[in-house]
Amino acid sequence: MTDDAIEPPELTTDRILTIDDDHFTTDSVALVTGAGSGIGRATAVALAQNGLTVAATDIDAEGLAGTSEKAAELDVPGEIVEIEGDLTDDEDVRRIVDEAAEEGAVRYAANIAGLQHISPLPEFPMEKYDLMHDVMLRAPFLVSKLVMPHIRDTDDGVGAIGNMCSIHGHTATQDKAGYITSKFGLRGLTQSIAAEGDGTLRAFTISTGYVKTPLVTDQIPDTAEERGISEQEVVEDVMLGESQVKEMMEPVDVANLFTLGFSQHGRHLDGGDLTWDGGHLTTYE
Ligand code: NAD
Protein backbone atom coordinates (compact mmCIF):
# COMPACT_ATOMS: atom_id res chain seq x y z
CA MET A 1 0.00 0.00 0.00
CA THR A 2 1.50 3.37 -0.95
CA ASP A 3 1.21 6.33 1.39
CA ASP A 4 -0.42 8.25 -1.47
CA ALA A 5 -3.41 5.90 -1.27
CA ILE A 6 -4.33 7.24 2.17
CA GLU A 7 -2.33 10.46 2.75
CA PRO A 8 -3.92 13.61 1.32
CA PRO A 9 -1.59 15.94 -0.61
CA GLU A 10 -1.03 19.47 0.71
CA LEU A 11 -4.10 21.71 0.32
CA THR A 12 -3.47 24.34 -2.36
CA THR A 13 -5.63 27.28 -3.48
CA ASP A 14 -6.19 25.84 -6.95
CA ARG A 15 -8.05 22.85 -5.46
CA ILE A 16 -10.57 25.09 -3.64
CA LEU A 17 -13.90 25.85 -5.34
CA THR A 18 -14.72 29.56 -5.13
CA ILE A 19 -18.17 30.91 -5.88
CA ASP A 20 -19.39 34.47 -6.33
CA ASP A 21 -22.15 34.97 -3.80
CA ASP A 22 -23.48 38.19 -2.28
CA HIS A 23 -23.45 36.55 1.16
CA PHE A 24 -19.86 35.32 0.93
CA THR A 25 -18.26 38.29 2.71
CA THR A 26 -16.57 38.75 6.08
CA ASP A 27 -19.90 40.11 7.42
CA SER A 28 -21.26 36.53 7.22
CA VAL A 29 -20.10 33.94 9.72
CA ALA A 30 -19.83 30.21 9.03
CA LEU A 31 -19.52 28.07 12.15
CA VAL A 32 -17.48 24.93 11.39
CA THR A 33 -17.17 22.11 13.95
CA GLY A 34 -14.33 19.61 13.84
CA ALA A 35 -12.28 22.39 12.26
CA GLY A 36 -9.00 21.18 13.77
CA SER A 37 -8.49 18.24 11.41
CA GLY A 38 -9.41 16.49 8.19
CA ILE A 39 -12.66 17.52 6.51
CA GLY A 40 -13.44 20.25 9.07
CA ARG A 41 -10.04 21.89 8.58
CA ALA A 42 -10.36 21.83 4.78
CA THR A 43 -13.90 23.23 5.03
CA ALA A 44 -12.85 26.06 7.34
CA VAL A 45 -10.01 27.04 5.00
CA ALA A 46 -12.19 26.70 1.87
CA LEU A 47 -14.97 28.89 3.31
CA ALA A 48 -12.39 31.51 4.34
CA GLN A 49 -11.01 31.33 0.79
CA ASN A 50 -14.58 32.19 -0.29
CA GLY A 51 -14.38 35.38 1.75
CA LEU A 52 -16.38 34.32 4.82
CA THR A 53 -15.58 34.80 8.48
CA VAL A 54 -15.19 31.26 9.79
CA ALA A 55 -15.81 30.47 13.46
CA ALA A 56 -13.64 27.37 13.61
CA THR A 57 -14.29 25.17 16.62
CA ASP A 58 -12.71 21.97 17.91
CA ILE A 59 -11.74 20.32 21.19
CA ASP A 60 -8.18 20.18 19.82
CA ALA A 61 -6.57 23.63 20.24
CA GLU A 62 -3.38 22.57 18.45
CA GLY A 63 -5.42 21.34 15.51
CA LEU A 64 -7.22 24.68 15.31
CA ALA A 65 -3.91 26.53 15.31
CA GLY A 66 -2.83 24.33 12.39
CA THR A 67 -5.99 25.32 10.52
CA SER A 68 -5.26 29.03 11.04
CA GLU A 69 -1.68 28.45 9.88
CA LYS A 70 -2.92 26.78 6.71
CA ALA A 71 -5.31 29.69 6.02
CA ALA A 72 -2.50 32.20 6.59
CA GLU A 73 -0.17 30.24 4.31
CA LEU A 74 -2.81 30.41 1.53
CA ASP A 75 -3.45 34.09 2.30
CA VAL A 76 -7.23 33.61 2.31
CA PRO A 77 -9.38 36.73 1.85
CA GLY A 78 -11.75 35.75 4.70
CA GLU A 79 -10.96 35.20 8.36
CA ILE A 80 -10.59 32.27 10.72
CA VAL A 81 -11.53 32.78 14.38
CA GLU A 82 -10.49 29.88 16.63
CA ILE A 83 -12.99 28.82 19.31
CA GLU A 84 -11.87 25.87 21.44
CA GLY A 85 -14.71 23.82 22.93
CA ASP A 86 -16.12 20.38 23.70
CA LEU A 87 -19.28 19.50 21.79
CA THR A 88 -20.35 17.03 24.49
CA ASP A 89 -20.79 19.98 26.87
CA ASP A 90 -24.00 21.99 26.23
CA GLU A 91 -22.59 25.08 27.93
CA ASP A 92 -19.57 24.96 25.62
CA VAL A 93 -21.84 24.67 22.59
CA ARG A 94 -23.84 27.72 23.73
CA ARG A 95 -20.62 29.68 24.27
CA ILE A 96 -19.28 28.62 20.85
CA VAL A 97 -22.42 29.88 19.08
CA ASP A 98 -22.42 33.10 21.14
CA GLU A 99 -18.77 33.75 20.30
CA ALA A 100 -19.42 33.03 16.62
CA ALA A 101 -22.27 35.57 16.67
CA GLU A 102 -19.93 38.25 18.02
CA GLU A 103 -18.03 38.05 14.71
CA GLY A 104 -20.94 38.96 12.41
CA ALA A 105 -24.21 37.51 11.06
CA VAL A 106 -24.21 33.75 11.55
CA ARG A 107 -25.65 32.42 8.29
CA TYR A 108 -23.98 29.03 7.95
CA ALA A 109 -23.12 26.07 10.16
CA ALA A 110 -21.19 22.98 9.11
CA ASN A 111 -21.56 20.15 11.63
CA ILE A 112 -18.49 18.08 10.84
CA ALA A 113 -16.89 16.88 14.12
CA GLY A 114 -17.01 13.13 14.53
CA LEU A 115 -15.26 9.97 15.59
CA GLN A 116 -15.28 6.30 14.77
CA HIS A 117 -15.19 3.15 16.91
CA ILE A 118 -14.88 -0.35 15.50
CA SER A 119 -16.58 -3.11 17.50
CA PRO A 120 -19.21 -5.81 16.97
CA LEU A 121 -22.59 -4.68 18.30
CA PRO A 122 -22.85 -7.16 21.24
CA GLU A 123 -19.51 -5.88 22.55
CA PHE A 124 -20.03 -2.20 21.66
CA PRO A 125 -19.08 -0.15 24.77
CA MET A 126 -22.08 1.99 25.78
CA GLU A 127 -19.83 4.87 26.84
CA LYS A 128 -18.46 4.95 23.26
CA TYR A 129 -22.01 4.84 21.92
CA ASP A 130 -22.94 7.81 24.14
CA LEU A 131 -19.86 9.79 23.11
CA MET A 132 -20.49 9.21 19.39
CA HIS A 133 -24.15 10.10 19.77
CA ASP A 134 -23.29 13.27 21.73
CA VAL A 135 -20.70 14.51 19.22
CA MET A 136 -22.33 13.41 15.96
CA LEU A 137 -26.06 13.81 16.61
CA ARG A 138 -26.89 15.63 19.84
CA ALA A 139 -24.37 18.46 19.23
CA PRO A 140 -25.55 19.04 15.63
CA PHE A 141 -29.11 19.20 17.02
CA LEU A 142 -28.12 21.79 19.63
CA VAL A 143 -25.96 23.77 17.18
CA SER A 144 -28.91 23.88 14.75
CA LYS A 145 -31.34 24.87 17.48
CA LEU A 146 -29.06 27.77 18.46
CA VAL A 147 -28.03 28.84 14.95
CA MET A 148 -31.50 28.88 13.37
CA PRO A 149 -32.58 32.04 15.25
CA HIS A 150 -29.38 33.79 14.13
CA ILE A 151 -30.11 32.96 10.47
CA ARG A 152 -33.69 34.20 10.91
CA ASP A 153 -32.35 37.43 12.46
CA THR A 154 -30.37 38.35 9.32
CA ASP A 155 -31.80 40.99 6.97
CA ASP A 156 -33.10 38.40 4.47
CA GLY A 157 -33.17 35.16 6.51
CA VAL A 158 -30.86 33.40 4.05
CA GLY A 159 -28.57 30.72 5.44
CA ALA A 160 -27.96 27.00 5.64
CA ILE A 161 -26.90 24.19 7.93
CA GLY A 162 -24.74 21.49 6.34
CA ASN A 163 -24.35 18.20 8.17
CA MET A 164 -21.51 15.76 7.47
CA CYS A 165 -23.13 12.39 6.96
CA SER A 166 -21.65 9.34 5.21
CA ILE A 167 -22.49 6.37 3.07
CA HIS A 168 -23.02 4.93 6.54
CA GLY A 169 -26.01 7.23 6.91
CA HIS A 170 -27.61 5.18 4.11
CA THR A 171 -26.33 1.64 4.40
CA ALA A 172 -24.81 -0.52 7.13
CA THR A 173 -21.71 -2.61 7.44
CA GLN A 174 -20.15 -4.65 10.23
CA ASP A 175 -18.68 -3.27 13.47
CA LYS A 176 -19.81 0.36 13.11
CA ALA A 177 -23.22 0.32 14.80
CA GLY A 178 -22.58 3.43 16.91
CA TYR A 179 -21.47 5.50 13.92
CA ILE A 180 -24.20 4.24 11.61
CA THR A 181 -26.94 4.91 14.16
CA SER A 182 -25.81 8.54 14.55
CA LYS A 183 -25.40 9.14 10.82
CA PHE A 184 -28.88 7.81 10.00
CA GLY A 185 -30.23 10.14 12.70
CA LEU A 186 -28.41 13.10 11.20
CA ARG A 187 -30.47 12.80 8.02
CA GLY A 188 -33.64 12.98 10.13
CA LEU A 189 -32.36 16.12 11.83
CA THR A 190 -31.46 17.66 8.46
CA GLN A 191 -34.88 17.02 6.97
CA SER A 192 -36.50 18.41 10.13
CA ILE A 193 -34.53 21.67 9.80
CA ALA A 194 -35.61 21.89 6.14
CA ALA A 195 -39.24 21.29 7.16
CA GLU A 196 -39.08 24.29 9.50
CA GLY A 197 -36.80 26.51 7.37
CA ASP A 198 -39.27 28.15 4.96
CA GLY A 199 -36.94 27.57 2.01
CA THR A 200 -34.50 30.38 2.79
CA LEU A 201 -33.03 28.69 5.86
CA ARG A 202 -31.94 25.45 4.23
CA ALA A 203 -30.32 22.22 5.41
CA PHE A 204 -28.49 19.42 3.65
CA THR A 205 -26.31 16.41 4.31
CA ILE A 206 -23.15 15.36 2.52
CA SER A 207 -22.57 11.63 2.19
CA THR A 208 -19.18 10.46 1.04
CA GLY A 209 -17.34 7.20 1.07
CA TYR A 210 -13.87 7.09 2.55
CA VAL A 211 -11.92 10.34 2.70
CA LYS A 212 -8.18 10.59 3.40
CA THR A 213 -8.24 11.80 7.03
CA PRO A 214 -6.95 10.55 10.39
CA LEU A 215 -10.44 9.17 11.19
CA VAL A 216 -10.00 6.71 8.33
CA THR A 217 -6.31 5.91 8.58
CA ASP A 218 -6.71 5.24 12.33
CA GLN A 219 -9.43 2.61 11.76
CA ILE A 220 -7.45 0.56 9.24
CA PRO A 221 -5.49 -1.54 11.80
CA ASP A 222 -8.64 -2.24 13.93
CA THR A 223 -10.70 -3.20 10.89
CA ALA A 224 -7.90 -5.51 9.70
CA GLU A 225 -7.81 -7.20 13.09
CA GLU A 226 -11.62 -7.56 13.46
CA ARG A 227 -11.94 -9.05 9.96
CA GLY A 228 -8.70 -11.06 10.00
CA ILE A 229 -7.38 -9.46 6.80
CA SER A 230 -4.37 -7.32 5.87
CA GLU A 231 -4.38 -3.51 6.03
CA GLN A 232 -4.02 -3.39 2.24
CA GLU A 233 -7.15 -5.56 1.90
CA VAL A 234 -9.00 -3.15 4.20
CA VAL A 235 -8.30 -0.26 1.82
CA GLU A 236 -8.80 -2.12 -1.46
CA ASP A 237 -11.63 -4.50 -0.57
CA VAL A 238 -13.50 -3.01 2.41
CA MET A 239 -13.13 0.75 1.78
CA LEU A 240 -13.01 0.94 -2.01
CA GLY A 241 -14.43 -2.49 -2.89
CA GLU A 242 -17.98 -1.22 -3.53
CA SER A 243 -16.90 2.05 -5.14
CA GLN A 244 -16.53 2.39 -8.90
CA VAL A 245 -14.01 5.22 -8.44
CA LYS A 246 -10.97 3.45 -7.02
CA GLU A 247 -9.50 6.43 -5.23
CA MET A 248 -10.29 7.87 -1.82
CA MET A 249 -11.63 11.42 -1.75
CA GLU A 250 -9.55 14.23 -0.31
CA PRO A 251 -10.78 16.56 2.43
CA VAL A 252 -10.90 19.51 0.01
CA ASP A 253 -13.27 17.58 -2.29
CA VAL A 254 -15.72 17.49 0.62
CA ALA A 255 -15.06 21.11 1.60
CA ASN A 256 -16.04 22.17 -1.91
CA LEU A 257 -19.44 20.52 -1.43
CA PHE A 258 -20.10 22.60 1.70
CA THR A 259 -19.25 25.74 -0.31
CA LEU A 260 -21.62 24.68 -3.10
CA GLY A 261 -24.41 23.79 -0.67
CA PHE A 262 -24.13 27.09 1.21
CA SER A 263 -24.00 29.17 -1.98
CA GLN A 264 -26.80 30.57 -4.14
CA HIS A 265 -26.24 27.59 -6.48
CA GLY A 266 -27.44 25.36 -3.64
CA ARG A 267 -30.73 27.22 -3.18
CA HIS A 268 -32.85 24.23 -4.22
CA LEU A 269 -30.90 21.85 -2.01
CA ASP A 270 -33.12 21.64 1.07
CA GLY A 271 -33.31 18.52 3.21
CA GLY A 272 -31.49 16.60 0.48
CA ASP A 273 -28.23 14.73 0.44
CA LEU A 274 -25.14 15.30 -1.70
CA THR A 275 -24.23 11.66 -2.28
CA TRP A 276 -20.61 11.90 -3.45
CA ASP A 277 -19.56 8.30 -3.12
CA GLY A 278 -17.98 7.17 -6.38
CA GLY A 279 -20.98 4.95 -7.07
CA HIS A 280 -20.74 3.00 -3.81
CA LEU A 281 -24.44 3.21 -2.91
CA THR A 282 -25.87 3.25 -6.42
CA THR A 283 -24.16 0.29 -8.09
CA TYR A 284 -23.19 -3.29 -7.33
CA GLU A 285 -21.48 -6.12 -9.13
P1 NAD B 1 -10.93 13.77 11.84
O1 NAD B 1 -10.67 12.78 12.92
O2 NAD B 1 -9.82 14.18 10.95
O3 NAD B 1 -11.59 15.09 12.47
C1 NAD B 1 -12.62 15.03 13.42
C2 NAD B 1 -12.50 16.25 14.31
O4 NAD B 1 -13.60 16.23 15.25
C3 NAD B 1 -11.20 16.28 15.13
O5 NAD B 1 -10.51 17.49 14.92
C4 NAD B 1 -11.68 16.13 16.55
O6 NAD B 1 -10.87 16.80 17.52
C5 NAD B 1 -13.10 16.72 16.48
N1 NAD B 1 -13.88 16.28 17.63
C6 NAD B 1 -14.08 15.00 18.06
N2 NAD B 1 -14.75 15.00 19.22
C7 NAD B 1 -15.02 16.31 19.54
C8 NAD B 1 -15.69 16.95 20.62
N3 NAD B 1 -16.19 16.25 21.66
N4 NAD B 1 -15.78 18.28 20.61
C9 NAD B 1 -15.24 19.02 19.59
N5 NAD B 1 -14.58 18.46 18.54
C10 NAD B 1 -14.47 17.12 18.53
O7 NAD B 1 -12.13 13.15 11.00
P2 NAD B 1 -12.73 13.45 9.55
O8 NAD B 1 -12.50 12.25 8.74
O9 NAD B 1 -12.33 14.77 9.06
O10 NAD B 1 -14.29 13.42 9.90
C11 NAD B 1 -15.08 14.57 9.95
C12 NAD B 1 -16.53 14.14 9.76
O11 NAD B 1 -16.68 13.54 8.48
C13 NAD B 1 -17.04 13.13 10.78
O12 NAD B 1 -18.36 13.46 11.16
C14 NAD B 1 -17.04 11.83 9.99
O13 NAD B 1 -18.02 10.95 10.47
C15 NAD B 1 -17.39 12.31 8.61
N6 NAD B 1 -17.00 11.42 7.53
C16 NAD B 1 -15.71 11.08 7.35
C17 NAD B 1 -15.39 10.25 6.30
C18 NAD B 1 -13.98 9.84 6.07
O14 NAD B 1 -13.79 8.91 5.29
N7 NAD B 1 -12.99 10.46 6.66
C19 NAD B 1 -16.37 9.75 5.44
C20 NAD B 1 -17.70 10.14 5.64
C21 NAD B 1 -17.99 10.97 6.71
PDB file of N, CA and C in Angstrom, residues 212-268:
ATOM      1  N   LYS A 212      -9.522  10.715   2.806  1.00  0.00           N
ATOM      2  CA  LYS A 212      -8.185  10.594   3.397  1.00  0.00           C
ATOM      3  C   LYS A 212      -8.029  11.511   4.609  1.00  0.00           C
ATOM      4  N   THR A 213      -8.398  11.023   5.782  1.00  0.00           N
ATOM      5  CA  THR A 213      -8.244  11.799   7.027  1.00  0.00           C
ATOM      6  C   THR A 213      -7.798  10.852   8.143  1.00  0.00           C
ATOM      7  N   PRO A 214      -7.366  11.413   9.283  1.00  0.00           N
ATOM      8  CA  PRO A 214      -6.950  10.545  10.394  1.00  0.00           C
ATOM      9  C   PRO A 214      -8.070   9.604  10.853  1.00  0.00           C
ATOM     10  N   LEU A 215      -9.335  10.035  10.758  1.00  0.00           N
ATOM     11  CA  LEU A 215     -10.445   9.170  11.191  1.00  0.00           C
ATOM     12  C   LEU A 215     -10.428   7.851  10.417  1.00  0.00           C
ATOM     13  N   VAL A 216     -10.035   7.915   9.166  1.00  0.00           N
ATOM     14  CA  VAL A 216     -10.005   6.714   8.327  1.00  0.00           C
ATOM     15  C   VAL A 216      -8.711   5.932   8.515  1.00  0.00           C
ATOM     16  N   THR A 217      -7.577   6.640   8.472  1.00  0.00           N
ATOM     17  CA  THR A 217      -6.309   5.913   8.576  1.00  0.00           C
ATOM     18  C   THR A 217      -6.210   5.217   9.943  1.00  0.00           C
ATOM     19  N   ASP A 218      -6.785   5.840  10.987  1.00  0.00           N
ATOM     20  CA  ASP A 218      -6.712   5.242  12.325  1.00  0.00           C
ATOM     21  C   ASP A 218      -7.545   3.970  12.447  1.00  0.00           C
ATOM     22  N   GLN A 219      -8.570   3.798  11.593  1.00  0.00           N
ATOM     23  CA  GLN A 219      -9.433   2.615  11.757  1.00  0.00           C
ATOM     24  C   GLN A 219      -8.934   1.416  10.937  1.00  0.00           C
ATOM     25  N   ILE A 220      -7.913   1.651  10.112  1.00  0.00           N
ATOM     26  CA  ILE A 220      -7.453   0.563   9.244  1.00  0.00           C
ATOM     27  C   ILE A 220      -6.897  -0.622  10.058  1.00  0.00           C
ATOM     28  N   PRO A 221      -5.998  -0.389  11.046  1.00  0.00           N
ATOM     29  CA  PRO A 221      -5.489  -1.539  11.805  1.00  0.00           C
ATOM     30  C   PRO A 221      -6.589  -2.303  12.561  1.00  0.00           C
ATOM     31  N   ASP A 222      -7.559  -1.573  13.173  1.00  0.00           N
ATOM     32  CA  ASP A 222      -8.635  -2.240  13.930  1.00  0.00           C
ATOM     33  C   ASP A 222      -9.530  -3.054  13.006  1.00  0.00           C
ATOM     34  N   THR A 223      -9.839  -2.489  11.836  1.00  0.00           N
ATOM     35  CA  THR A 223     -10.696  -3.205  10.889  1.00  0.00           C
ATOM     36  C   THR A 223      -9.982  -4.471  10.410  1.00  0.00           C
ATOM     37  N   ALA A 224      -8.678  -4.353  10.150  1.00  0.00           N
ATOM     38  CA  ALA A 224      -7.901  -5.512   9.700  1.00  0.00           C
ATOM     39  C   ALA A 224      -7.957  -6.610  10.763  1.00  0.00           C
ATOM     40  N   GLU A 225      -7.813  -6.206  12.015  1.00  0.00           N
ATOM     41  CA  GLU A 225      -7.811  -7.199  13.093  1.00  0.00           C
ATOM     42  C   GLU A 225      -9.190  -7.844  13.252  1.00  0.00           C
ATOM     43  N   GLU A 226     -10.257  -7.022  13.282  1.00  0.00           N
ATOM     44  CA  GLU A 226     -11.622  -7.557  13.456  1.00  0.00           C
ATOM     45  C   GLU A 226     -11.978  -8.536  12.341  1.00  0.00           C
ATOM     46  N   ARG A 227     -11.537  -8.222  11.111  1.00  0.00           N
ATOM     47  CA  ARG A 227     -11.937  -9.051   9.964  1.00  0.00           C
ATOM     48  C   ARG A 227     -10.908 -10.108   9.609  1.00  0.00           C
ATOM     49  N   GLY A 228      -9.731 -10.066  10.273  1.00  0.00           N
ATOM     50  CA  GLY A 228      -8.701 -11.059  10.005  1.00  0.00           C
ATOM     51  C   GLY A 228      -8.117 -10.937   8.601  1.00  0.00           C
ATOM     52  N   ILE A 229      -7.946  -9.697   8.134  1.00  0.00           N
ATOM     53  CA  ILE A 229      -7.382  -9.457   6.800  1.00  0.00           C
ATOM     54  C   ILE A 229      -6.238  -8.453   6.916  1.00  0.00           C
ATOM     55  N   SER A 230      -5.502  -8.255   5.809  1.00  0.00           N
ATOM     56  CA  SER A 230      -4.369  -7.323   5.867  1.00  0.00           C
ATOM     57  C   SER A 230      -4.869  -5.879   5.756  1.00  0.00           C
ATOM     58  N   GLU A 231      -4.004  -4.936   6.116  1.00  0.00           N
ATOM     59  CA  GLU A 231      -4.381  -3.514   6.030  1.00  0.00           C
ATOM     60  C   GLU A 231      -4.617  -3.117   4.573  1.00  0.00           C
ATOM     61  N   GLN A 232      -3.826  -3.688   3.666  1.00  0.00           N
ATOM     62  CA  GLN A 232      -4.023  -3.393   2.239  1.00  0.00           C
ATOM     63  C   GLN A 232      -5.408  -3.871   1.782  1.00  0.00           C
ATOM     64  N   GLU A 233      -5.820  -5.050   2.269  1.00  0.00           N
ATOM     65  CA  GLU A 233      -7.148  -5.559   1.904  1.00  0.00           C
ATOM     66  C   GLU A 233      -8.257  -4.677   2.469  1.00  0.00           C
ATOM     67  N   VAL A 234      -8.000  -4.073   3.644  1.00  0.00           N
ATOM     68  CA  VAL A 234      -9.003  -3.154   4.201  1.00  0.00           C
ATOM     69  C   VAL A 234      -9.238  -1.995   3.230  1.00  0.00           C
ATOM     70  N   VAL A 235      -8.152  -1.410   2.725  1.00  0.00           N
ATOM     71  CA  VAL A 235      -8.295  -0.262   1.816  1.00  0.00           C
ATOM     72  C   VAL A 235      -8.928  -0.701   0.497  1.00  0.00           C
ATOM     73  N   GLU A 236      -8.366  -1.752  -0.102  1.00  0.00           N
ATOM     74  CA  GLU A 236      -8.796  -2.117  -1.464  1.00  0.00           C
ATOM     75  C   GLU A 236     -10.152  -2.818  -1.492  1.00  0.00           C
ATOM     76  N   ASP A 237     -10.415  -3.681  -0.510  1.00  0.00           N
ATOM     77  CA  ASP A 237     -11.634  -4.497  -0.567  1.00  0.00           C
ATOM     78  C   ASP A 237     -12.764  -3.921   0.292  1.00  0.00           C
ATOM     79  N   VAL A 238     -12.434  -3.481   1.517  1.00  0.00           N
ATOM     80  CA  VAL A 238     -13.495  -3.006   2.406  1.00  0.00           C
ATOM     81  C   VAL A 238     -13.850  -1.548   2.059  1.00  0.00           C
ATOM     82  N   MET A 239     -12.837  -0.684   1.953  1.00  0.00           N
ATOM     83  CA  MET A 239     -13.130   0.747   1.780  1.00  0.00           C
ATOM     84  C   MET A 239     -13.500   1.097   0.337  1.00  0.00           C
ATOM     85  N   LEU A 240     -12.761   0.560  -0.617  1.00  0.00           N
ATOM     86  CA  LEU A 240     -13.012   0.937  -2.012  1.00  0.00           C
ATOM     87  C   LEU A 240     -13.668  -0.187  -2.812  1.00  0.00           C
ATOM     88  N   GLY A 241     -13.911  -1.326  -2.186  1.00  0.00           N
ATOM     89  CA  GLY A 241     -14.431  -2.490  -2.895  1.00  0.00           C
ATOM     90  C   GLY A 241     -15.751  -2.235  -3.595  1.00  0.00           C
ATOM     91  N   GLU A 242     -16.647  -1.465  -2.966  1.00  0.00           N
ATOM     92  CA  GLU A 242     -17.978  -1.222  -3.534  1.00  0.00           C
ATOM     93  C   GLU A 242     -18.011   0.033  -4.399  1.00  0.00           C
ATOM     94  N   SER A 243     -16.918   0.792  -4.397  1.00  0.00           N
ATOM     95  CA  SER A 243     -16.896   2.055  -5.138  1.00  0.00           C
ATOM     96  C   SER A 243     -16.403   1.812  -6.561  1.00  0.00           C
ATOM     97  N   GLN A 244     -17.022   2.491  -7.521  1.00  0.00           N
ATOM     98  CA  GLN A 244     -16.533   2.387  -8.900  1.00  0.00           C
ATOM     99  C   GLN A 244     -15.267   3.224  -9.062  1.00  0.00           C
ATOM    100  N   VAL A 245     -15.202   4.354  -8.369  1.00  0.00           N
ATOM    101  CA  VAL A 245     -14.012   5.216  -8.435  1.00  0.00           C
ATOM    102  C   VAL A 245     -13.014   4.669  -7.418  1.00  0.00           C
ATOM    103  N   LYS A 246     -11.905   4.160  -7.898  1.00  0.00           N
ATOM    104  CA  LYS A 246     -10.968   3.448  -7.021  1.00  0.00           C
ATOM    105  C   LYS A 246      -9.931   4.396  -6.427  1.00  0.00           C
ATOM    106  N   GLU A 247     -10.406   5.445  -5.812  1.00  0.00           N
ATOM    107  CA  GLU A 247      -9.502   6.430  -5.226  1.00  0.00           C
ATOM    108  C   GLU A 247     -10.255   7.085  -4.079  1.00  0.00           C
ATOM    109  N   MET A 248      -9.618   7.199  -2.938  1.00  0.00           N
ATOM    110  CA  MET A 248     -10.291   7.866  -1.818  1.00  0.00           C
ATOM    111  C   MET A 248     -10.412   9.362  -2.108  1.00  0.00           C
ATOM    112  N   MET A 249     -11.487   9.968  -1.608  1.00  0.00           N
ATOM    113  CA  MET A 249     -11.632  11.419  -1.748  1.00  0.00           C
ATOM    114  C   MET A 249     -10.636  12.133  -0.850  1.00  0.00           C
ATOM    115  N   GLU A 250     -10.395  13.397  -1.166  1.00  0.00           N
ATOM    116  CA  GLU A 250      -9.553  14.229  -0.309  1.00  0.00           C
ATOM    117  C   GLU A 250     -10.437  15.197   0.465  1.00  0.00           C
ATOM    118  N   PRO A 251      -9.965  15.636   1.635  1.00  0.00           N
ATOM    119  CA  PRO A 251     -10.783  16.562   2.430  1.00  0.00           C
ATOM    120  C   PRO A 251     -11.296  17.769   1.638  1.00  0.00           C
ATOM    121  N   VAL A 252     -10.462  18.323   0.755  1.00  0.00           N
ATOM    122  CA  VAL A 252     -10.904  19.510   0.006  1.00  0.00           C
ATOM    123  C   VAL A 252     -12.063  19.187  -0.935  1.00  0.00           C
ATOM    124  N   ASP A 253     -12.139  17.956  -1.428  1.00  0.00           N
ATOM    125  CA  ASP A 253     -13.272  17.582  -2.294  1.00  0.00           C
ATOM    126  C   ASP A 253     -14.583  17.696  -1.513  1.00  0.00           C
ATOM    127  N   VAL A 254     -14.528  17.399  -0.226  1.00  0.00           N
ATOM    128  CA  VAL A 254     -15.724  17.488   0.618  1.00  0.00           C
ATOM    129  C   VAL A 254     -15.994  18.956   0.975  1.00  0.00           C
ATOM    130  N   ALA A 255     -14.921  19.679   1.286  1.00  0.00           N
ATOM    131  CA  ALA A 255     -15.056  21.109   1.604  1.00  0.00           C
ATOM    132  C   ALA A 255     -15.780  21.837   0.481  1.00  0.00           C
ATOM    133  N   ASN A 256     -15.430  21.506  -0.755  1.00  0.00           N
ATOM    134  CA  ASN A 256     -16.038  22.173  -1.910  1.00  0.00           C
ATOM    135  C   ASN A 256     -17.549  21.938  -1.965  1.00  0.00           C
ATOM    136  N   LEU A 257     -17.998  20.806  -1.440  1.00  0.00           N
ATOM    137  CA  LEU A 257     -19.444  20.521  -1.429  1.00  0.00           C
ATOM    138  C   LEU A 257     -20.158  21.401  -0.403  1.00  0.00           C
ATOM    139  N   PHE A 258     -19.500  21.657   0.729  1.00  0.00           N
ATOM    140  CA  PHE A 258     -20.105  22.597   1.701  1.00  0.00           C
ATOM    141  C   PHE A 258     -20.235  23.980   1.065  1.00  0.00           C
ATOM    142  N   THR A 259     -19.190  24.421   0.348  1.00  0.00           N
ATOM    143  CA  THR A 259     -19.249  25.736  -0.310  1.00  0.00           C
ATOM    144  C   THR A 259     -20.410  25.779  -1.301  1.00  0.00           C
ATOM    145  N   LEU A 260     -20.526  24.741  -2.114  1.00  0.00           N
ATOM    146  CA  LEU A 260     -21.616  24.676  -3.099  1.00  0.00           C
ATOM    147  C   LEU A 260     -22.983  24.696  -2.399  1.00  0.00           C
ATOM    148  N   GLY A 261     -23.123  23.882  -1.374  1.00  0.00           N
ATOM    149  CA  GLY A 261     -24.412  23.789  -0.668  1.00  0.00           C
ATOM    150  C   GLY A 261     -24.806  25.087   0.014  1.00  0.00           C
ATOM    151  N   PHE A 262     -23.836  25.817   0.534  1.00  0.00           N
ATOM    152  CA  PHE A 262     -24.130  27.089   1.209  1.00  0.00           C
ATOM    153  C   PHE A 262     -24.431  28.210   0.207  1.00  0.00           C
ATOM    154  N   SER A 263     -23.929  28.072  -1.013  1.00  0.00           N
ATOM    155  CA  SER A 263     -24.004  29.165  -1.981  1.00  0.00           C
ATOM    156  C   SER A 263     -25.383  29.296  -2.610  1.00  0.00           C
ATOM    157  N   GLN A 264     -25.553  30.363  -3.393  1.00  0.00           N
ATOM    158  CA  GLN A 264     -26.803  30.572  -4.138  1.00  0.00           C
ATOM    159  C   GLN A 264     -27.088  29.398  -5.084  1.00  0.00           C
ATOM    160  N   HIS A 265     -26.027  28.726  -5.565  1.00  0.00           N
ATOM    161  CA  HIS A 265     -26.242  27.591  -6.476  1.00  0.00           C
ATOM    162  C   HIS A 265     -26.862  26.399  -5.749  1.00  0.00           C
ATOM    163  N   GLY A 266     -26.839  26.451  -4.420  1.00  0.00           N
ATOM    164  CA  GLY A 266     -27.437  25.363  -3.640  1.00  0.00           C
ATOM    165  C   GLY A 266     -28.862  25.679  -3.205  1.00  0.00           C
ATOM    166  N   ARG A 267     -29.471  26.732  -3.772  1.00  0.00           N
ATOM    167  CA  ARG A 267     -30.728  27.220  -3.176  1.00  0.00           C
ATOM    168  C   ARG A 267     -31.906  26.253  -3.306  1.00  0.00           C
ATOM    169  N   HIS A 268     -31.779  25.240  -4.168  1.00  0.00           N
ATOM    170  CA  HIS A 268     -32.849  24.232  -4.220  1.00  0.00           C
ATOM    171  C   HIS A 268     -32.473  22.964  -3.450  1.00  0.00           C
TER     172      HIS A 268
END
